[in-house]
Amino acid sequence: MAVATAAAILAALGGVLWLAARRFMGSNVQRLHQGWDSGLMRGKTVLITGANSGLGRATAAELLRLGARVIMGCRDRERAEEAAGQLRREVCPAGGPDSGPNSGGAGELVVKELDLASLSSVRSFCQEMLQEEPRLDVLINNAGVFQCPYMKTEDGFEMQFGVNHLGHFLLTNLLLGLLKSSAPSRIVVVSSKLYKYGDINFEDLNSEQSYNKSFCYSRSKLANILFTRELARRLEGTNVTVNVLHPGIVRTNLGRHVHIPLLVRPLFNLVSWAFFKTPEEGAQTSIYLASSPEVEGVSGRYFGDCKEEELLPKAMDESVARKLWDISEVMVGILK
Ligand SMILES: NC(=O)c1ccc[n+]([C@@H]2O[C@H](COP(=O)([O-])OP(=O)(O)OC[C@H]3O[C@@H](n4cnc5c(N)ncnc54)[C@H](OP(=O)(O)O)[C@@H]3O)[C@@H](O)[C@H]2O)c1
């Protein structure tokens, strides 16, 4: 009995040590910007949606470090100001952004309210942007909702399609003029590998006939890719590029709607700690596409771990991409 207990304890300890070794030594994701010119993004303005949490927050931190003026487009001002305060302390501990020599060359953080589940919020946000910002060098469509129960946006769209695709569709279209006048400029779209399990079912885009939360997330992420490819086609010759990425599986707040039974939670936390990317690791492809000279002029491509990857044929279907674009224009009221 004592031998069996000792063996079980040893096995458990071995398992924990193995997971810890994987966590600390196994990550193949480098922090890209190390060795880059720390002022690479100085003079550039970057807008990141959902920048108060997870990947958006980590992307904001890195671009701030590289000298950018980072605008955090967030739906909750309190959460966003709290995140901005933490970021300022992390990135520029000696002073504040733009606070002279002590800031270490870091950029500036600005919080603006943006609820992608409300077309009127997107419109007023863009109006404010156009009035206050003379330029926009990078737009990062990052915010997202994952597998929520059936909910509708203020305008009656299914929540995941409404926020992940339609809100960003309107935002991008309303900011295109500013991006063009700031060219060369970039748009970065955060999608997911789960796009593979989605389809654009034009007959029920609001999921009123049936709702499957996993399918709807995948559909919204497929829409992100089709949108990117169609936009890249429309932007040819403008010096505005648009690329899309999947970040991998990252430990963030994205799973807030996923119920994990209480008893399974410690195991889930251990496995996610060991195997999932940290937000800093997951954000590397967004940072790369937003700032690396290597992707200057590259447009309409799909990336993972900072490398171009192939797409399934359904994500490259030009007729579906055009139809989705046309329908989205009507849904958000750009075309009546
Ligand atoms: N984590 C992963 O494993 C993973 C994998 C593949 C793709 N992604 C994609 O990565 C992106 C970032 O997600 P994350 O993992 O960093 O999750 P996260 O920590 O939950 O961050 C999501 C952000 O989106 C914001 N957001 C949600 N609804 C919004 C709305 N209506 N208007 C404005 N902002 C809204 C959230 O704001 P609040 O904090 O106010 O809720 C939050 O700032 C998403 O597009 C997601 O689909 C993530």
Short mmCIF file of C-alpha atoms and ligand atoms in Angstrom, two decimals:
data_model
loop_
_atom_site.label_atom_id
_atom_site.label_comp_id
_atom_site.label_asym_id
_atom_site.label_seq_id
_atom_site.Cartn_x
_atom_site.Cartn_y
_atom_site.Cartn_z
CA MET A 1 0.00 0.00 0.00
CA ALA A 2 2.75 2.42 1.05
CA VAL A 3 4.71 1.57 -2.11
CA ALA A 4 1.66 2.22 -4.31
CA THR A 5 1.03 5.59 -2.61
CA ALA A 6 4.68 6.58 -2.99
CA ALA A 7 4.57 5.59 -6.67
CA ALA A 8 1.42 7.64 -7.24
CA ILE A 9 2.97 10.70 -5.53
CA LEU A 10 6.16 10.30 -7.56
CA ALA A 11 4.16 9.96 -10.80
CA ALA A 12 2.15 13.08 -9.97
CA LEU A 13 5.31 15.04 -9.13
CA GLY A 14 6.97 13.82 -12.33
CA GLY A 15 3.92 14.93 -14.32
CA VAL A 16 3.96 18.40 -12.76
CA LEU A 17 7.72 18.74 -13.39
CA TRP A 18 7.28 17.63 -17.00
CA LEU A 19 4.49 20.17 -17.54
CA ALA A 20 6.59 22.90 -15.91
CA ALA A 21 9.58 22.05 -18.13
CA ARG A 22 7.32 22.25 -21.18
CA ARG A 23 6.06 25.63 -20.07
CA PHE A 24 9.44 27.17 -19.45
CA MET A 25 11.54 25.52 -22.12
CA GLY A 26 9.16 24.27 -24.76
CA SER A 27 7.80 27.48 -26.23
CA ASN A 28 8.93 27.93 -29.82
CA VAL A 29 7.50 31.43 -29.98
CA GLN A 30 10.16 34.10 -29.69
CA ARG A 31 9.52 37.65 -28.63
CA LEU A 32 9.98 39.04 -32.08
CA HIS A 33 10.83 42.62 -31.40
CA GLN A 34 13.99 41.79 -29.46
CA GLY A 35 16.81 43.23 -31.49
CA TRP A 36 14.48 45.47 -33.48
CA ASP A 37 14.95 49.21 -33.42
CA SER A 38 13.13 50.25 -30.25
CA GLY A 39 11.73 53.26 -32.10
CA LEU A 40 10.38 51.20 -35.02
CA MET A 41 6.82 52.46 -34.50
CA ARG A 42 7.64 56.02 -33.42
CA GLY A 43 5.41 58.54 -35.16
CA LYS A 44 2.87 55.81 -36.03
CA THR A 45 -0.67 55.61 -34.72
CA VAL A 46 -2.14 52.16 -34.09
CA LEU A 47 -5.75 51.38 -33.22
CA ILE A 48 -6.36 48.04 -31.45
CA THR A 49 -9.90 46.86 -30.75
CA GLY A 50 -10.38 44.95 -27.47
CA ALA A 51 -7.02 46.15 -26.19
CA ASN A 52 -7.89 45.89 -22.48
CA SER A 53 -7.51 42.10 -22.28
CA GLY A 54 -5.63 39.06 -23.59
CA LEU A 55 -4.04 39.34 -27.02
CA GLY A 56 -5.10 42.94 -27.57
CA ARG A 57 -3.50 44.04 -24.31
CA ALA A 58 -0.27 42.17 -25.06
CA THR A 59 -0.17 43.64 -28.58
CA ALA A 60 -0.70 47.14 -27.17
CA ALA A 61 2.17 46.66 -24.69
CA GLU A 62 4.63 45.63 -27.39
CA LEU A 63 3.68 48.34 -29.87
CA LEU A 64 3.83 50.92 -27.09
CA ARG A 65 7.35 49.70 -26.30
CA LEU A 66 8.23 50.15 -29.97
CA GLY A 67 7.21 53.81 -29.73
CA ALA A 68 3.69 53.84 -31.25
CA ARG A 69 0.77 56.02 -30.25
CA VAL A 70 -1.66 53.23 -29.34
CA ILE A 71 -5.39 53.85 -29.31
CA MET A 72 -7.27 51.26 -27.26
CA GLY A 73 -10.77 50.85 -28.73
CA CYS A 74 -12.69 49.28 -25.82
CA ARG A 75 -16.32 48.85 -24.85
CA ASP A 76 -15.89 49.46 -21.12
CA ARG A 77 -14.04 52.66 -20.23
CA GLU A 78 -13.34 51.62 -16.64
CA ARG A 79 -11.75 48.26 -17.62
CA ALA A 80 -9.83 50.00 -20.39
CA GLU A 81 -8.47 52.80 -18.15
CA GLU A 82 -7.40 50.19 -15.59
CA ALA A 83 -5.56 48.19 -18.28
CA ALA A 84 -4.01 51.39 -19.67
CA GLY A 85 -2.75 52.36 -16.21
CA GLN A 86 -1.15 48.92 -15.77
CA LEU A 87 0.40 49.06 -19.23
CA ARG A 88 1.90 52.48 -18.57
CA ARG A 89 3.45 51.18 -15.34
CA GLU A 90 4.75 48.01 -17.06
CA VAL A 91 6.14 49.63 -20.18
CA CYS A 92 7.42 52.92 -18.79
CA PRO A 93 8.02 52.30 -15.07
CA ALA A 94 10.33 55.27 -14.65
CA GLY A 95 8.06 57.91 -16.06
CA GLY A 96 5.03 57.78 -18.26
CA PRO A 97 4.63 57.42 -21.97
CA ASP A 98 5.99 60.44 -23.73
CA SER A 99 7.45 61.68 -20.46
CA GLY A 100 10.84 62.49 -21.81
CA PRO A 101 14.10 60.62 -21.40
CA ASN A 102 12.72 58.41 -18.58
CA SER A 103 10.03 56.91 -20.78
CA GLY A 104 12.69 54.88 -22.57
CA GLY A 105 11.32 55.88 -25.97
CA ALA A 106 7.91 54.31 -25.39
CA GLY A 107 4.90 55.72 -27.17
CA GLU A 108 1.57 56.98 -25.93
CA LEU A 109 -1.65 55.26 -24.87
CA VAL A 110 -5.10 56.67 -25.52
CA VAL A 111 -8.42 55.08 -24.50
CA LYS A 112 -11.51 55.53 -26.65
CA GLU A 113 -14.93 53.93 -26.21
CA LEU A 114 -15.97 51.46 -28.89
CA ASP A 115 -18.74 48.87 -28.59
CA LEU A 116 -18.66 46.65 -31.66
CA ALA A 117 -22.07 45.27 -30.74
CA SER A 118 -23.59 48.67 -31.56
CA LEU A 119 -23.41 50.24 -35.02
CA SER A 120 -24.13 53.66 -33.55
CA SER A 121 -21.17 53.25 -31.17
CA VAL A 122 -18.94 52.27 -34.10
CA ARG A 123 -20.13 55.32 -36.03
CA SER A 124 -19.53 57.78 -33.17
CA PHE A 125 -16.14 56.21 -32.46
CA CYS A 126 -15.11 56.70 -36.10
CA GLN A 127 -16.42 60.26 -36.11
CA GLU A 128 -14.25 60.99 -33.06
CA MET A 129 -11.27 59.30 -34.74
CA LEU A 130 -11.67 61.36 -37.89
CA GLN A 131 -12.02 64.60 -35.89
CA GLU A 132 -9.12 63.98 -33.49
CA GLU A 133 -6.58 61.80 -35.27
CA PRO A 134 -4.62 63.25 -38.19
CA ARG A 135 -3.36 59.76 -39.16
CA LEU A 136 -3.89 56.03 -38.70
CA ASP A 137 -1.01 53.77 -39.67
CA VAL A 138 -2.25 50.43 -38.35
CA LEU A 139 -5.72 49.12 -37.56
CA ILE A 140 -5.81 45.83 -35.62
CA ASN A 141 -9.24 44.17 -35.64
CA ASN A 142 -8.68 42.06 -32.55
CA ALA A 143 -11.76 42.14 -30.29
CA GLY A 144 -13.86 39.01 -30.24
CA VAL A 145 -16.61 37.02 -28.55
CA PHE A 146 -16.36 33.23 -28.26
CA GLN A 147 -19.20 30.75 -28.02
CA CYS A 148 -21.62 32.93 -26.06
CA PRO A 149 -25.22 31.83 -25.49
CA TYR A 150 -27.64 33.10 -28.15
CA MET A 151 -27.62 36.88 -27.91
CA LYS A 152 -28.23 39.74 -30.28
CA THR A 153 -26.36 42.97 -30.79
CA GLU A 154 -28.12 46.33 -30.38
CA ASP A 155 -29.01 46.15 -34.09
CA GLY A 156 -30.41 42.62 -33.95
CA PHE A 157 -27.46 40.61 -35.31
CA GLU A 158 -26.34 37.31 -33.80
CA MET A 159 -23.65 38.41 -31.31
CA GLN A 160 -20.58 36.53 -32.62
CA PHE A 161 -21.24 37.40 -36.27
CA GLY A 162 -22.23 40.95 -35.21
CA VAL A 163 -19.12 41.73 -33.14
CA ASN A 164 -16.43 39.60 -34.75
CA HIS A 165 -17.41 40.37 -38.35
CA LEU A 166 -20.03 43.12 -38.84
CA GLY A 167 -18.80 45.60 -36.20
CA HIS A 168 -15.26 45.36 -37.57
CA PHE A 169 -16.57 45.51 -41.14
CA LEU A 170 -18.22 48.89 -40.48
CA LEU A 171 -15.26 50.15 -38.43
CA THR A 172 -12.76 49.33 -41.17
CA ASN A 173 -14.88 50.83 -43.93
CA LEU A 174 -15.39 54.09 -42.01
CA LEU A 175 -11.64 54.38 -41.31
CA LEU A 176 -10.45 53.45 -44.81
CA GLY A 177 -10.11 57.09 -45.92
CA LEU A 178 -7.83 57.87 -42.96
CA LEU A 179 -5.79 54.71 -43.57
CA LYS A 180 -5.40 55.62 -47.24
CA SER A 181 -4.31 59.17 -46.48
CA SER A 182 -1.72 57.76 -44.02
CA ALA A 183 -0.37 55.16 -46.49
CA PRO A 184 1.72 53.08 -46.41
CA SER A 185 -0.60 51.67 -43.76
CA ARG A 186 -1.73 48.27 -42.57
CA ILE A 187 -4.82 46.42 -41.41
CA VAL A 188 -4.39 43.29 -39.29
CA VAL A 189 -7.31 40.93 -38.69
CA VAL A 190 -7.32 38.38 -35.87
CA SER A 191 -9.12 35.22 -36.95
CA SER A 192 -8.78 31.63 -35.71
CA LYS A 193 -7.95 28.19 -37.04
CA LEU A 194 -11.48 27.25 -36.03
CA TYR A 195 -12.64 28.96 -39.26
CA LYS A 196 -12.29 25.46 -40.72
CA TYR A 197 -15.53 24.35 -39.02
CA GLY A 198 -17.62 27.28 -40.27
CA ASP A 199 -19.62 28.06 -43.39
CA ILE A 200 -21.28 31.26 -44.56
CA ASN A 201 -24.92 30.14 -44.51
CA PHE A 202 -26.39 33.18 -46.25
CA GLU A 203 -29.95 32.01 -45.62
CA ASP A 204 -29.60 32.37 -41.82
CA LEU A 205 -26.83 34.84 -40.96
CA ASN A 206 -28.66 35.82 -37.77
CA SER A 207 -29.04 32.19 -36.68
CA GLU A 208 -32.77 32.60 -36.18
CA GLN A 209 -33.55 29.15 -37.58
CA SER A 210 -30.99 27.39 -35.42
CA TYR A 211 -28.11 28.39 -33.17
CA ASN A 212 -24.96 26.41 -32.56
CA LYS A 213 -22.44 28.52 -30.62
CA SER A 214 -19.36 26.67 -31.95
CA PHE A 215 -20.50 26.86 -35.57
CA CYS A 216 -21.32 30.58 -35.19
CA TYR A 217 -17.86 31.36 -33.78
CA SER A 218 -16.22 29.45 -36.64
CA ARG A 219 -18.49 31.18 -39.16
CA SER A 220 -17.50 34.62 -37.81
CA LYS A 221 -13.80 33.69 -38.06
CA LEU A 222 -14.26 32.42 -41.63
CA ALA A 223 -15.97 35.76 -42.36
CA ASN A 224 -12.84 37.53 -41.01
CA ILE A 225 -10.71 35.72 -43.60
CA LEU A 226 -13.10 36.23 -46.54
CA PHE A 227 -13.35 39.91 -45.56
CA THR A 228 -9.55 40.23 -45.53
CA ARG A 229 -9.16 38.69 -48.96
CA GLU A 230 -11.91 40.75 -50.55
CA LEU A 231 -10.58 43.94 -48.93
CA ALA A 232 -7.04 43.17 -50.14
CA ARG A 233 -8.44 42.90 -53.68
CA ARG A 234 -10.26 46.24 -53.32
CA LEU A 235 -7.16 47.93 -51.86
CA GLU A 236 -4.77 46.94 -54.64
CA GLY A 237 -2.61 49.92 -55.63
CA THR A 238 -3.49 52.02 -52.56
CA ASN A 239 -0.46 51.12 -50.41
CA VAL A 240 -2.83 49.93 -47.67
CA THR A 241 -2.30 46.25 -46.90
CA VAL A 242 -4.53 43.83 -45.01
CA ASN A 243 -3.55 40.44 -43.62
CA VAL A 244 -5.22 37.92 -41.35
CA LEU A 245 -3.81 35.61 -38.68
CA HIS A 246 -4.56 32.87 -36.22
CA PRO A 247 -2.82 33.29 -32.85
CA GLY A 248 -2.85 29.62 -31.74
CA ILE A 249 -4.48 28.54 -28.48
CA VAL A 250 -3.87 31.29 -25.95
CA ARG A 251 -4.66 31.60 -22.24
CA THR A 252 -6.93 34.68 -22.17
CA ASN A 253 -10.43 35.63 -21.03
CA LEU A 254 -11.93 34.44 -24.31
CA GLY A 255 -13.46 31.32 -22.73
CA ARG A 256 -15.62 33.32 -20.30
CA HIS A 257 -18.83 31.79 -21.71
CA VAL A 258 -17.51 28.22 -21.64
CA HIS A 259 -18.66 26.29 -18.58
CA ILE A 260 -15.97 24.10 -17.04
CA PRO A 261 -17.26 21.94 -14.15
CA LEU A 262 -15.78 22.97 -10.79
CA LEU A 263 -14.05 19.64 -10.22
CA VAL A 264 -12.35 19.68 -13.63
CA ARG A 265 -11.15 23.30 -13.29
CA PRO A 266 -7.83 22.65 -11.49
CA LEU A 267 -6.85 20.11 -14.15
CA PHE A 268 -7.91 22.48 -16.94
CA ASN A 269 -5.90 25.31 -15.36
CA LEU A 270 -2.83 23.09 -15.12
CA VAL A 271 -3.11 21.86 -18.71
CA SER A 272 -3.76 25.34 -20.09
CA TRP A 273 -0.85 26.75 -18.08
CA ALA A 274 1.41 24.05 -19.52
CA PHE A 275 0.20 23.86 -23.11
CA PHE A 276 -1.51 27.12 -24.09
CA LYS A 277 0.46 30.14 -25.25
CA THR A 278 0.73 33.15 -22.96
CA PRO A 279 -0.93 36.32 -24.32
CA GLU A 280 2.57 37.70 -25.05
CA GLU A 281 3.42 34.61 -27.13
CA GLY A 282 0.02 34.61 -28.84
CA ALA A 283 0.33 38.30 -29.77
CA GLN A 284 3.58 37.89 -31.72
CA THR A 285 1.95 37.42 -35.14
CA SER A 286 -0.25 40.51 -34.64
CA ILE A 287 2.85 42.52 -33.67
CA TYR A 288 4.77 41.11 -36.64
CA LEU A 289 2.08 42.00 -39.16
CA ALA A 290 1.61 45.44 -37.61
CA SER A 291 5.25 46.43 -37.56
CA SER A 292 7.75 44.20 -39.30
CA PRO A 293 9.50 45.57 -42.38
CA GLU A 294 9.45 41.97 -43.68
CA VAL A 295 5.75 42.22 -44.55
CA GLU A 296 5.86 45.67 -46.14
CA GLY A 297 3.61 45.50 -49.22
CA VAL A 298 2.35 41.96 -48.44
CA SER A 299 -1.45 41.77 -48.58
CA GLY A 300 -4.34 39.29 -48.52
CA ARG A 301 -2.35 36.53 -46.78
CA TYR A 302 -3.02 34.27 -43.80
CA PHE A 303 -0.37 33.90 -41.05
CA GLY A 304 0.35 31.77 -37.98
CA ASP A 305 3.46 31.98 -35.79
CA CYS A 306 4.69 34.83 -38.04
CA LYS A 307 4.75 32.65 -41.15
CA GLU A 308 2.40 32.50 -44.07
CA GLU A 309 0.06 29.47 -44.01
CA GLU A 310 -2.26 27.86 -46.51
CA LEU A 311 -6.02 28.28 -46.35
CA LEU A 312 -8.77 25.78 -47.08
CA PRO A 313 -10.50 26.41 -50.45
CA LYS A 314 -13.66 27.65 -48.67
CA ALA A 315 -11.67 30.57 -47.22
CA MET A 316 -10.41 31.50 -50.69
CA ASP A 317 -13.76 31.39 -52.49
CA GLU A 318 -13.93 34.78 -54.24
CA SER A 319 -17.63 34.61 -55.06
CA VAL A 320 -18.56 33.91 -51.43
CA ALA A 321 -16.22 36.72 -50.31
CA ARG A 322 -17.89 39.20 -52.70
CA LYS A 323 -21.39 38.12 -51.73
CA LEU A 324 -20.53 38.39 -48.02
CA TRP A 325 -19.10 41.88 -48.63
CA ASP A 326 -22.24 43.03 -50.46
CA ILE A 327 -24.60 41.63 -47.81
CA SER A 328 -22.48 43.07 -44.98
CA GLU A 329 -22.68 46.52 -46.60
CA VAL A 330 -26.46 46.32 -46.52
CA MET A 331 -26.56 44.90 -42.97
CA VAL A 332 -24.44 47.72 -41.50
CA GLY A 333 -26.21 50.39 -43.54
CA ILE A 334 -23.37 51.48 -45.81
CA LEU A 335 -25.57 50.59 -48.79
CA LYS A 336 -29.35 50.61 -48.55
N1 LIG B 1 -7.43 33.00 -27.02
C1 LIG B 1 -7.36 32.15 -28.03
O1 LIG B 1 -6.97 30.97 -27.86
C2 LIG B 1 -7.73 32.60 -29.40
C3 LIG B 1 -7.60 31.67 -30.46
C4 LIG B 1 -7.94 32.07 -31.74
C5 LIG B 1 -8.40 33.35 -31.97
N2 LIG B 1 -8.53 34.23 -30.93
C6 LIG B 1 -9.04 35.57 -31.24
O2 LIG B 1 -8.23 36.53 -30.60
C7 LIG B 1 -8.97 37.74 -30.40
C8 LIG B 1 -8.69 38.29 -29.02
O3 LIG B 1 -9.25 37.41 -28.06
P1 LIG B 1 -8.54 37.07 -26.66
O4 LIG B 1 -8.18 35.65 -26.70
O5 LIG B 1 -7.52 38.08 -26.34
O6 LIG B 1 -9.80 37.19 -25.68
P2 LIG B 1 -10.18 38.21 -24.52
O7 LIG B 1 -9.12 38.26 -23.49
O8 LIG B 1 -11.55 37.83 -24.09
O9 LIG B 1 -10.22 39.61 -25.27
C9 LIG B 1 -11.30 39.93 -26.12
C10 LIG B 1 -11.44 41.43 -26.18
O10 LIG B 1 -12.55 41.73 -27.04
C11 LIG B 1 -13.35 42.71 -26.38
N3 LIG B 1 -14.75 42.71 -26.83
C12 LIG B 1 -15.67 41.74 -26.72
N4 LIG B 1 -16.85 42.19 -27.17
C13 LIG B 1 -16.67 43.47 -27.57
C14 LIG B 1 -17.51 44.47 -28.11
N5 LIG B 1 -18.81 44.26 -28.27
N6 LIG B 1 -16.98 45.66 -28.40
C15 LIG B 1 -15.67 45.93 -28.18
N7 LIG B 1 -14.82 45.02 -27.67
C16 LIG B 1 -15.33 43.81 -27.36
C17 LIG B 1 -13.25 42.33 -24.90
O11 LIG B 1 -13.70 43.40 -24.09
P3 LIG B 1 -14.15 43.13 -22.55
O12 LIG B 1 -12.92 42.84 -21.78
O13 LIG B 1 -14.81 44.42 -22.18
O14 LIG B 1 -15.10 41.97 -22.58
C18 LIG B 1 -11.76 42.06 -24.82
O15 LIG B 1 -11.06 43.26 -24.70
C19 LIG B 1 -10.43 37.38 -30.69
O16 LIG B 1 -10.79 37.88 -31.95
C20 LIG B 1 -10.44 35.87 -30.70
O17 LIG B 1 -11.44 35.35 -31.55
C21 LIG B 1 -8.19 33.88 -29.67
#
